[in-house]
Short mmCIF file of C-alpha atoms in Angstrom, two decimals:
data_model
loop_
_atom_site.label_atom_id
_atom_site.label_comp_id
_atom_site.label_asym_id
_atom_site.label_seq_id
_atom_site.Cartn_x
_atom_site.Cartn_y
_atom_site.Cartn_z
CA UNK A 1 109.88 109.11 68.00
CA UNK A 2 106.14 109.49 68.21
CA UNK A 3 104.33 110.23 71.10
CA UNK A 4 103.04 106.84 72.25
CA UNK A 5 106.76 105.03 71.85
CA UNK A 6 107.42 103.02 74.95
CA UNK A 7 103.46 102.54 75.62
CA UNK A 8 104.17 98.57 75.38
CA UNK A 9 106.80 98.58 78.06
CA UNK A 10 104.81 101.13 80.56
CA UNK A 11 101.83 98.49 80.52
CA UNK A 12 104.39 96.04 81.47
CA UNK A 13 105.58 98.13 84.03
CA UNK A 14 102.46 99.01 85.64
CA UNK A 15 100.98 95.31 85.63
CA UNK A 16 104.06 94.37 87.30
CA UNK A 17 104.00 96.98 89.90
CA UNK A 18 100.01 96.06 90.26
CA UNK A 19 100.63 92.39 90.37
CA UNK A 20 99.20 91.90 93.95
CA UNK A 21 96.63 94.45 93.81
CA UNK A 22 94.99 94.38 90.18
CA UNK A 23 94.30 90.28 90.97
CA UNK A 24 93.03 91.31 93.97
CA UNK A 25 90.45 93.79 92.66
CA UNK A 26 89.84 91.84 89.77
CA UNK A 27 89.19 88.71 91.66
CA UNK A 28 86.67 90.33 94.29
CA UNK A 29 84.59 92.16 91.70
CA UNK A 30 84.41 89.13 89.76
CA UNK A 31 83.02 87.04 92.79
CA UNK A 32 80.50 89.44 93.78
CA UNK A 33 77.73 88.78 91.24
CA UNK A 34 78.51 85.34 91.32
CA UNK A 35 78.19 85.07 94.93
CA UNK A 36 74.98 87.02 94.94
CA UNK A 37 73.69 84.57 91.98
CA UNK A 38 74.66 81.25 93.75
CA UNK A 39 72.85 82.77 97.05
CA UNK A 40 69.89 84.09 95.34
CA UNK A 41 69.39 80.92 93.34
CA UNK A 42 69.08 78.84 96.48
CA UNK A 43 66.97 80.96 98.26
CA UNK A 44 64.38 82.27 95.26
CA UNK A 45 63.87 78.94 93.18
CA UNK A 46 61.02 80.62 90.70
CA UNK A 47 60.06 83.60 88.99
CA UNK A 48 57.26 84.28 91.28
CA UNK A 49 59.34 83.88 94.38
CA UNK A 50 61.99 86.55 92.77
CA UNK A 51 59.06 88.91 92.16
CA UNK A 52 57.57 88.88 95.27
CA UNK A 53 61.41 89.76 96.65
CA UNK A 54 61.51 92.36 94.17
CA UNK A 55 57.95 93.84 95.47
CA UNK A 56 58.72 94.17 99.05
CA UNK A 57 62.11 95.98 98.04
CA UNK A 58 60.41 98.24 95.95
CA UNK A 59 58.44 99.79 98.49
CA UNK A 60 61.36 102.17 99.14
CA UNK A 61 62.52 104.68 96.92
CA UNK A 62 65.82 104.29 98.61
CA UNK A 63 66.41 101.12 96.48
CA UNK A 64 65.54 102.78 92.93
CA UNK A 65 68.19 105.35 94.06
CA UNK A 66 70.86 102.83 94.93
CA UNK A 67 70.36 99.70 92.53
CA UNK A 68 67.97 101.54 89.79
CA UNK A 69 64.49 100.77 88.33
CA UNK A 70 63.21 97.63 89.58
CA UNK A 71 63.77 94.52 87.16
CA UNK A 72 61.97 91.30 85.93
CA UNK A 73 61.69 88.42 87.98
CA UNK A 74 64.44 86.22 86.14
CA UNK A 75 67.77 85.30 87.98
CA UNK A 76 69.91 87.23 85.80
CA UNK A 77 68.00 90.44 85.80
CA UNK A 78 67.66 90.54 89.83
CA UNK A 79 71.44 89.74 89.92
CA UNK A 80 72.05 92.93 87.34
CA UNK A 81 70.13 95.28 89.70
CA UNK A 82 71.38 94.08 92.79
CA UNK A 83 74.88 93.61 92.02
CA UNK A 84 74.27 97.67 90.96
CA UNK A 85 76.78 99.06 93.57
CA UNK A 86 79.28 97.30 91.67
CA UNK A 87 79.16 99.28 88.55
CA UNK A 88 79.74 101.99 90.89
CA UNK A 89 82.85 100.22 92.52
CA UNK A 90 84.14 99.64 88.83
CA UNK A 91 83.93 103.12 88.19
CA UNK A 92 85.58 104.73 91.37
CA UNK A 93 88.38 101.66 90.78
CA UNK A 94 89.11 102.79 87.05
CA UNK A 95 89.08 106.67 88.25
CA UNK A 96 91.51 106.13 90.94
CA UNK A 97 93.57 103.59 89.16
CA UNK A 98 94.36 105.66 85.92
CA UNK A 99 95.52 108.88 88.41
CA UNK A 100 97.68 106.57 90.43
CA UNK A 101 99.19 105.72 87.37
CA UNK A 102 99.58 109.03 85.88
CA UNK A 103 99.31 112.01 88.53
CA UNK A 104 100.78 110.20 91.60
CA UNK A 105 104.04 109.11 89.15
CA UNK A 106 104.42 112.87 87.70
CA UNK A 107 103.96 114.20 91.25
CA UNK A 108 106.55 111.68 92.94
CA UNK A 109 109.12 112.71 90.05
CA UNK A 110 109.03 109.16 88.36
CA UNK A 111 107.68 110.62 85.23
CA UNK A 112 110.49 112.85 84.58
CA UNK A 113 112.90 110.40 84.97
CA UNK A 114 110.96 107.66 82.76
CA UNK A 115 110.66 110.72 80.24
CA UNK A 116 114.57 110.82 80.06
CA UNK A 117 114.55 107.37 78.26
CA UNK A 118 112.88 106.33 74.87
CA UNK A 119 109.39 107.07 75.80
CA UNK A 120 107.00 109.35 74.04
CA UNK A 121 105.05 111.99 75.71
CA UNK A 122 101.77 110.63 76.06
CA UNK A 123 103.01 107.13 76.39
CA UNK A 124 102.73 107.12 80.45
CA UNK A 125 98.71 107.85 80.09
CA UNK A 126 97.95 105.99 76.96
CA UNK A 127 99.50 102.84 79.04
CA UNK A 128 97.61 103.55 82.08
CA UNK A 129 94.43 103.69 79.96
CA UNK A 130 95.41 100.52 78.38
CA UNK A 131 96.25 98.60 81.67
CA UNK A 132 93.00 99.73 83.24
CA UNK A 133 90.66 98.96 80.43
CA UNK A 134 92.40 95.64 80.04
CA UNK A 135 91.64 94.76 83.93
CA UNK A 136 88.14 96.25 83.87
CA UNK A 137 87.48 93.75 80.39
CA UNK A 138 88.86 90.78 82.33
CA UNK A 139 86.39 91.50 85.08
CA UNK A 140 83.59 91.76 82.90
CA UNK A 141 84.67 88.35 81.16
CA UNK A 142 84.84 86.74 84.04
CA UNK A 143 81.54 88.29 85.66
CA UNK A 144 80.01 87.08 82.47
CA UNK A 145 81.29 83.58 82.82
CA UNK A 146 80.34 83.14 86.18
CA UNK A 147 76.81 84.28 85.43
CA UNK A 148 76.53 81.60 82.63
CA UNK A 149 77.53 78.97 85.33
CA UNK A 150 74.53 80.11 87.08
CA UNK A 151 72.52 78.90 83.79
CA UNK A 152 71.65 82.40 83.07
CA UNK A 153 71.31 83.26 79.06
CA UNK A 154 74.29 83.77 77.28
CA UNK A 155 73.78 87.20 75.71
CA UNK A 156 72.52 88.45 79.12
CA UNK A 157 75.72 87.41 80.85
CA UNK A 158 77.83 88.97 78.39
CA UNK A 159 75.58 92.26 78.41
CA UNK A 160 76.02 92.08 82.03
CA UNK A 161 79.93 91.64 81.73
CA UNK A 162 80.44 94.25 79.29
CA UNK A 163 78.13 96.89 81.47
CA UNK A 164 80.86 96.29 84.23
CA UNK A 165 83.89 96.49 81.88
CA UNK A 166 82.20 99.65 80.37
CA UNK A 167 81.73 101.27 83.76
CA UNK A 168 85.70 100.91 84.53
CA UNK A 169 86.43 102.20 81.26
CA UNK A 170 84.29 105.20 81.05
CA UNK A 171 85.76 106.46 84.34
CA UNK A 172 89.53 105.37 83.64
CA UNK A 173 88.43 108.41 80.59
CA UNK A 174 87.42 110.62 83.63
CA UNK A 175 90.50 109.70 85.39
CA UNK A 176 92.63 110.22 82.55
CA UNK A 177 90.81 114.00 82.47
CA UNK A 178 91.04 114.83 85.92
CA UNK A 179 94.93 114.02 85.96
CA UNK A 180 95.50 116.79 83.66
CA UNK A 181 93.79 119.45 85.68
CA UNK A 182 95.40 120.05 88.78
CA UNK A 183 99.19 119.54 90.31
CA UNK A 184 98.50 117.19 92.96
CA UNK A 185 96.93 113.81 92.88
CA UNK A 186 94.66 114.61 95.91
CA UNK A 187 92.80 117.12 94.22
CA UNK A 188 92.76 115.27 90.91
CA UNK A 189 90.99 112.37 92.84
CA UNK A 190 88.47 115.14 94.41
CA UNK A 191 87.53 116.34 91.06
CA UNK A 192 87.09 113.05 89.57
CA UNK A 193 84.78 111.58 92.90
CA UNK A 194 82.58 114.83 92.52
CA UNK A 195 82.23 113.87 88.84
CA UNK A 196 81.03 110.22 89.79
CA UNK A 197 79.26 111.78 92.38
CA UNK A 198 77.11 113.86 90.02
CA UNK A 199 76.71 111.16 87.54
CA UNK A 200 75.26 109.04 90.36
CA UNK A 201 72.92 111.55 91.70
CA UNK A 202 71.38 112.25 88.07
CA UNK A 203 70.90 108.33 87.05
CA UNK A 204 69.27 108.05 90.46
CA UNK A 205 67.03 111.17 90.20
CA UNK A 206 65.91 109.79 87.10
CA UNK A 207 65.49 106.51 87.91
CA UNK A 208 63.35 107.33 91.25
CA UNK A 209 61.03 109.66 88.95
CA UNK A 210 60.35 106.98 86.63
CA UNK A 211 59.68 104.45 89.40
CA UNK A 212 57.18 107.31 90.93
CA UNK A 213 55.77 107.76 87.62
CA UNK A 214 57.36 111.35 87.28
CA UNK A 215 58.66 113.18 84.66
CA UNK A 216 62.02 113.48 84.87
CA UNK A 217 62.87 109.99 84.02
CA UNK A 218 65.16 111.51 80.96
CA UNK A 219 67.73 112.75 83.88
CA UNK A 220 68.99 108.81 83.31
CA UNK A 221 70.20 109.49 79.92
CA UNK A 222 72.23 112.64 81.11
CA UNK A 223 74.61 110.12 83.11
CA UNK A 224 77.06 107.73 81.80
CA UNK A 225 76.31 105.87 84.78
CA UNK A 226 72.51 105.92 83.52
CA UNK A 227 73.38 104.63 80.19
CA UNK A 228 75.17 101.63 81.95
CA UNK A 229 72.06 100.76 83.78
CA UNK A 230 69.87 101.24 81.00
CA UNK A 231 71.76 98.36 78.89
CA UNK A 232 69.00 96.21 81.35
CA UNK A 233 71.13 92.94 80.83
CA UNK A 234 68.88 90.06 80.80
CA UNK A 235 65.87 92.22 79.65
CA UNK A 236 66.10 94.20 76.90
CA UNK A 237 69.78 93.80 75.98
CA UNK A 238 70.33 97.47 74.88
CA UNK A 239 73.66 96.63 72.57
CA UNK A 240 73.55 100.01 70.92
CA UNK A 241 73.96 101.61 73.99
CA UNK A 242 77.56 100.19 74.26
CA UNK A 243 78.20 102.29 71.21
CA UNK A 244 77.38 105.50 73.05
CA UNK A 245 79.67 104.73 75.65
CA UNK A 246 82.33 104.08 73.25
CA UNK A 247 81.75 107.10 71.50
CA UNK A 248 82.13 108.66 75.01
CA UNK A 249 85.01 107.11 75.80
CA UNK A 250 86.57 108.36 72.78
CA UNK A 251 85.63 111.99 73.72
CA UNK A 252 87.23 111.56 77.01
CA UNK A 253 90.58 110.13 75.74
CA UNK A 254 90.69 113.01 73.06
CA UNK A 255 90.23 115.64 75.35
CA UNK A 256 92.61 113.94 78.28
CA UNK A 257 95.40 113.96 75.60
CA UNK A 258 94.67 117.42 73.93
CA UNK A 259 95.07 118.69 77.91
CA UNK A 260 98.29 116.57 78.29
CA UNK A 261 99.79 118.25 75.15
CA UNK A 262 99.11 121.63 76.38
CA UNK A 263 100.70 121.59 79.54
CA UNK A 264 104.19 121.25 81.15
CA UNK A 265 105.16 118.30 83.10
CA UNK A 266 104.21 118.43 86.67
CA UNK A 267 102.13 121.12 86.25
CA UNK A 268 98.28 121.42 85.81
CA UNK A 269 96.12 122.97 83.51
CA UNK A 270 94.28 124.69 86.45
CA UNK A 271 96.97 127.26 88.02
CA UNK A 272 97.60 126.28 91.96
CA UNK A 273 96.02 128.55 94.60
CA UNK A 274 99.18 130.35 96.32
CA UNK A 275 99.14 129.89 99.97
CA UNK A 276 100.43 132.41 102.97
CA UNK A 277 103.72 133.06 103.02
CA UNK A 278 103.72 131.74 106.31
CA UNK A 279 101.90 128.82 108.29
CA UNK A 280 99.05 129.28 110.70
CA UNK A 281 99.51 128.17 113.90
CA UNK A 282 97.57 125.26 113.62
CA UNK A 283 99.95 123.80 111.14
CA UNK A 284 102.62 123.51 113.51
CA UNK A 285 102.46 120.13 114.57
CA UNK A 286 102.65 116.80 112.90
CA UNK A 287 98.83 115.92 113.72
CA UNK A 288 98.04 119.46 112.07
CA UNK A 289 99.95 118.27 109.05
CA UNK A 290 98.46 114.70 109.30
CA UNK A 291 94.43 116.34 109.32
CA UNK A 292 95.44 118.32 106.52
CA UNK A 293 96.32 115.40 104.69
CA UNK A 294 93.57 113.02 105.76
CA UNK A 295 90.61 115.25 106.26
CA UNK A 296 89.39 114.94 102.34
CA UNK A 297 89.11 111.37 102.82
CA UNK A 298 87.96 111.61 106.15
CA UNK A 299 85.11 113.86 104.93
CA UNK A 300 84.34 111.75 101.67
CA UNK A 301 83.79 108.27 103.80
CA UNK A 302 81.87 109.85 106.53
CA UNK A 303 79.32 110.98 104.12
CA UNK A 304 79.15 107.93 102.20
CA UNK A 305 78.55 106.24 105.39
CA UNK A 306 75.51 108.69 106.59
CA UNK A 307 74.06 107.84 103.34
CA UNK A 308 74.16 104.31 103.75
CA UNK A 309 72.87 104.60 107.43
CA UNK A 310 69.87 106.24 105.66
CA UNK A 311 69.34 103.21 103.37
CA UNK A 312 69.80 100.95 105.82
CA UNK A 313 67.44 102.71 108.39
CA UNK A 314 64.71 103.48 105.62
CA UNK A 315 64.29 99.62 104.74
CA UNK A 316 64.73 97.51 107.74
CA UNK A 317 61.26 97.35 108.89
CA UNK A 318 60.30 96.06 105.34
CA UNK A 319 63.38 94.29 105.01
CA UNK A 320 62.41 92.25 108.03
CA UNK A 321 58.87 91.23 106.47
CA UNK A 322 60.89 89.94 103.45
CA UNK A 323 62.70 88.24 106.31
CA UNK A 324 59.84 86.65 107.24
CA UNK A 325 58.69 85.00 103.94
CA UNK A 326 61.75 83.17 103.29
CA UNK A 327 63.20 80.54 105.89
CA UNK A 328 66.39 80.01 104.23
CA UNK A 329 67.37 83.53 103.74
CA UNK A 330 66.56 84.31 107.11
CA UNK A 331 68.84 81.56 108.10
CA UNK A 332 71.70 83.05 105.89
CA UNK A 333 71.08 86.47 107.94
CA UNK A 334 70.64 85.03 111.02
CA UNK A 335 74.25 83.68 110.54
CA UNK A 336 75.49 87.38 109.76
CA UNK A 337 73.45 89.22 112.03
CA UNK A 338 72.03 86.96 114.81
CA UNK A 339 68.98 85.34 116.05
CA UNK A 340 66.89 88.29 117.51
CA UNK A 341 64.18 89.95 115.67
CA UNK A 342 64.38 90.01 111.82
CA UNK A 343 64.34 93.61 111.80
CA UNK A 344 67.29 93.53 113.93
CA UNK A 345 68.84 90.56 112.10
CA UNK A 346 68.78 92.75 109.42
CA UNK A 347 70.19 96.06 110.77
CA UNK A 348 72.99 93.82 112.78
CA UNK A 349 73.96 92.19 109.20
CA UNK A 350 74.46 95.63 107.47
CA UNK A 351 76.34 96.79 110.44
CA UNK A 352 79.09 94.09 109.87
CA UNK A 353 79.25 94.61 106.27
CA UNK A 354 79.88 98.34 107.08
CA UNK A 355 82.37 97.63 109.69
CA UNK A 356 84.28 95.51 106.78
CA UNK A 357 83.96 98.27 104.74
CA UNK A 358 85.27 100.78 107.04
CA UNK A 359 88.47 98.98 107.60
CA UNK A 360 89.27 99.77 103.77
CA UNK A 361 89.33 103.35 105.21
CA UNK A 362 91.43 102.52 108.41
CA UNK A 363 94.03 100.35 106.38
CA UNK A 364 94.20 103.27 103.52
CA UNK A 365 94.74 106.10 106.59
CA UNK A 366 97.32 103.88 108.44
CA UNK A 367 99.43 102.84 104.72
CA UNK A 368 99.46 107.06 104.48
CA UNK A 369 102.81 106.50 106.42
CA UNK A 370 103.99 104.50 103.75
CA UNK A 371 103.10 106.81 100.89
CA UNK A 372 104.88 109.76 102.35
CA UNK A 373 107.70 107.26 103.18
CA UNK A 374 108.29 105.90 99.56
CA UNK A 375 107.72 110.01 98.44
CA UNK A 376 110.54 110.80 100.58
CA UNK A 377 108.29 113.38 102.25
CA UNK A 378 108.61 111.83 105.75
CA UNK A 379 112.51 112.68 105.65
CA UNK A 380 112.53 116.22 105.77
CA UNK A 381 109.79 116.24 108.64
CA UNK A 382 111.92 113.45 110.54
CA UNK A 383 114.80 115.40 110.13
CA UNK A 384 113.06 118.34 112.35
CA UNK A 385 112.38 117.75 116.50
CA UNK A 386 109.70 115.37 115.50
CA UNK A 387 110.09 111.46 116.44
CA UNK A 388 109.27 108.57 114.43
CA UNK A 389 106.59 107.94 116.95
CA UNK A 390 105.03 111.29 116.82
CA UNK A 391 104.87 111.20 113.33
CA UNK A 392 103.26 107.62 113.13
CA UNK A 393 100.93 108.48 115.42
CA UNK A 394 99.79 111.55 113.83
CA UNK A 395 98.34 109.43 111.39
CA UNK A 396 97.26 106.45 113.22
CA UNK A 397 95.05 109.01 115.12
CA UNK A 398 92.85 109.14 111.95
CA UNK A 399 92.90 105.35 111.33
CA UNK A 400 91.64 104.56 114.81
CA UNK A 401 89.33 107.42 115.08
CA UNK A 402 88.15 107.93 111.50
CA UNK A 403 86.31 104.95 111.76
CA UNK A 404 84.79 105.86 115.14
CA UNK A 405 83.65 108.87 113.57
CA UNK A 406 82.42 107.00 110.19
CA UNK A 407 80.30 104.33 112.31
CA UNK A 408 79.20 106.64 114.69
CA UNK A 409 77.83 108.78 111.77
CA UNK A 410 76.17 106.16 110.36
CA UNK A 411 74.70 104.51 113.39
CA UNK A 412 72.69 107.80 114.06
CA UNK A 413 71.58 108.10 110.37
CA UNK A 414 70.27 104.35 110.92
CA UNK A 415 68.64 104.75 114.47
CA UNK A 416 67.14 108.23 113.31
CA UNK A 417 65.30 106.85 110.06
CA UNK A 418 64.19 103.55 111.51
CA UNK A 419 63.19 104.86 114.61
CA UNK A 420 61.08 107.58 112.10
CA UNK A 421 59.44 104.62 110.87
CA UNK A 422 58.95 102.71 113.62
CA UNK A 423 57.82 106.07 115.59
CA UNK A 424 60.11 105.70 118.48
CA UNK A 425 63.23 107.11 117.69
CA UNK A 426 64.56 107.13 121.48
CA UNK A 427 64.61 103.45 121.32
CA UNK A 428 66.33 102.92 118.40
CA UNK A 429 68.82 105.25 118.13
CA UNK A 430 71.05 103.95 120.89
CA UNK A 431 70.58 100.48 119.62
CA UNK A 432 71.74 101.54 116.01
CA UNK A 433 74.36 103.28 117.53
CA UNK A 434 76.02 100.52 119.84
CA UNK A 435 75.32 97.97 116.68
CA UNK A 436 77.63 100.68 114.42
CA UNK A 437 80.10 100.96 117.45
CA UNK A 438 81.06 97.48 118.31
CA UNK A 439 82.47 96.93 114.73
CA UNK A 440 85.29 98.93 115.81
CA UNK A 441 87.52 96.54 117.66
CA UNK A 442 87.83 94.30 114.37
CA UNK A 443 88.29 97.37 112.20
CA UNK A 444 91.23 98.37 114.39
CA UNK A 445 92.94 94.87 114.14
CA UNK A 446 93.05 95.16 110.29
CA UNK A 447 94.41 98.60 110.93
CA UNK A 448 96.84 96.93 113.12
CA UNK A 449 97.91 94.38 110.79
CA UNK A 450 98.85 97.41 108.29
CA UNK A 451 100.80 98.77 111.04
CA UNK A 452 102.94 95.60 111.94
CA UNK A 453 103.63 95.28 108.10
CA UNK A 454 104.69 98.70 108.01
CA UNK A 455 106.80 98.14 110.70
CA UNK A 456 108.73 94.94 109.39
CA UNK A 457 107.78 94.33 105.70
CA UNK A 458 107.47 97.94 104.67
CA UNK A 459 107.49 97.29 100.81
CA UNK A 460 104.89 94.84 101.29
CA UNK A 461 102.36 96.49 103.49
CA UNK A 462 99.96 97.56 101.22
CA UNK A 463 99.79 93.78 99.79
CA UNK A 464 99.46 92.54 103.06
CA UNK A 465 96.85 94.52 104.66
CA UNK A 466 94.84 94.73 101.60
CA UNK A 467 94.82 90.90 101.27
CA UNK A 468 93.78 90.69 104.63
CA UNK A 469 90.84 92.51 104.33
CA UNK A 470 90.08 90.75 100.91
CA UNK A 471 90.20 87.61 103.26
CA UNK A 472 87.45 88.88 105.55
CA UNK A 473 85.44 90.46 102.60
CA UNK A 474 84.95 86.99 101.26
CA UNK A 475 84.53 85.07 104.50
CA UNK A 476 82.05 87.54 105.93
CA UNK A 477 80.00 88.47 102.78
CA UNK A 478 80.11 85.02 100.71
CA UNK A 479 81.04 82.76 103.48
CA UNK A 480 77.32 82.71 104.81
CA UNK A 481 75.70 82.27 101.61
CA UNK A 482 78.41 79.56 100.58
CA UNK A 483 77.65 77.74 103.70
CA UNK A 484 81.26 77.74 104.62
CA UNK A 485 82.04 76.11 108.03
CA UNK A 486 82.33 77.95 111.19
CA UNK A 487 86.09 77.25 111.65
CA UNK A 488 86.82 79.02 108.38
CA UNK A 489 84.78 81.89 109.25
CA UNK A 490 86.25 82.41 112.79
CA UNK A 491 89.44 83.52 111.00
CA UNK A 492 87.87 87.13 110.25
CA UNK A 493 87.80 89.03 113.21
CA UNK A 494 84.26 90.34 112.42
CA UNK A 495 82.71 86.75 113.08
CA UNK A 496 83.53 87.47 116.79
CA UNK A 497 81.87 90.91 116.74
CA UNK A 498 78.34 90.78 118.65
CA UNK A 499 75.40 90.87 116.93
CA UNK A 500 73.75 94.12 117.93
CA UNK A 501 70.88 95.40 118.07
CA UNK A 502 68.94 92.33 119.07
CA UNK A 503 71.67 90.36 120.69
CA UNK A 504 73.83 90.98 123.71
CA UNK A 505 77.01 92.97 124.13
CA UNK A 506 79.98 90.25 125.13
CA UNK A 507 82.52 92.15 126.46
CA UNK A 508 85.33 89.17 126.07
CA UNK A 509 85.38 89.27 122.42
CA UNK A 510 85.64 92.89 121.77
CA UNK A 511 88.69 92.79 124.85
CA UNK A 512 90.51 90.34 122.58
CA UNK A 513 89.95 91.77 119.56
CA UNK A 514 91.45 95.14 120.96
CA UNK A 515 94.37 93.60 123.13
CA UNK A 516 95.23 92.02 119.73
CA UNK A 517 94.78 95.43 118.05
CA UNK A 518 97.14 97.15 120.22
CA UNK A 519 99.79 94.27 120.06
CA UNK A 520 100.03 94.76 116.24
CA UNK A 521 100.24 98.40 116.56
CA UNK A 522 102.74 98.51 119.30
CA UNK A 523 104.90 95.76 117.25
CA UNK A 524 104.63 97.87 114.10
CA UNK A 525 105.82 100.80 115.84
CA UNK A 526 108.54 99.17 117.77
CA UNK A 527 109.70 98.00 113.89
CA UNK A 528 108.96 101.40 112.34
CA UNK A 529 111.52 103.02 115.33
CA UNK A 530 114.21 100.34 114.57
CA UNK A 531 114.43 99.99 110.94
CA UNK A 532 115.83 102.02 108.11
CA UNK A 533 114.09 105.18 106.94
CA UNK A 534 113.23 105.78 104.23
CA UNK A 535 112.45 102.34 102.47
CA UNK A 536 111.85 103.36 98.88
#
């Protein structure tokens, strides 16, 4: 038997287990550049109009940090630049998906069970890489076809699709290595995310230096993310960069297999640090345990939202000028952010986007209950005097209050930077903070949907919760650009959130959303209390 025996069967197992989740993220990532291209083509018809748009945006170095060097004025080049965050999301998905199907399986003991059959030692790792790489290639193909449908050049569309696929595949290789380093999935994710952050910082530093004529533009070539940006789809179309990326992936995979062969199943290359013999007083409650399990994600999300707030606040004033030059873009943003001053419209629209994104954190924090149950870790805890409601409540604290922390941090960051730009921090800070916090009832409603599904449909809870968020994301971010009807947009709870800053705070929608969220959470907890546990 070879070390790769059974890889095909394990690939089919992964596809079956991810038959809901994988199509969702493949579809969403494929639609992102298509929606941007469709909306941008309607708003900017000529190269001159698009160049004016680019010139307005390039005034801020923060744009170079997040999107890379400014492109040419063609529609395809502009979309490749503006959808640059999609490359980072693809990298994050590839990283996390490989860890999910390798280290998580090992941590749960399922790899040992599968390994007792006719399956080679490296089959699990190879299957995860094949499945994630295949899904990334499907995304790349759909992105290329979508861009071709917008009458962009075929060569540029293929380069863009390959670049998006390469991002997922490269960081799938990074995830394959980090999964070998630690015994737990959490540290593996942490190491991988740090590696992604380092790659992002190196790429951003190089691109900012290049935009400002500095001497550090070479830093871009020290990062695999920088290589992907330097493909320059719809511009130079540097096909040779894909050869560089393929070689890098081959090295990553070889290192991952080498590390896998040198360690025991269930162990990591890095020796775990022994903890104290007795738990401290601060770890004797369910909330303390939940804090230990969820604090890393909360730190990471809060840090990311602070960075987003700095970006939004830094460009709000110039974005207001940009809206004023384009009536159609102003109309689209007003549907998302209200009808007040243009800079306020921009801020309110960005707050709505942030609210939709932070709902993903709220859902993942609530679904931690399902993870603990499926891994049978909840059973010994509930065998003590801890009640089901107490255990559930300890994690729901993070699902409900975690978004408060992240959104407040983002609102403060945006208010401080925007206030510094206008010279009136005292006026802008509370307005931005209010704009961030009014999103919370809609976020809580989606968290409540996850809890309700956990109470009555535990096996389907992740699918129900993520599909709900996906629908809100599609309606909120693409609905206005696609000019969908208001009745359809009203299906998203974020449609009913007041447009702050600039608008008036209407209490009734916030109260209704909060009551619905409370009802869903209450129903979910009642179901959790009455149903059988654990359901694996």
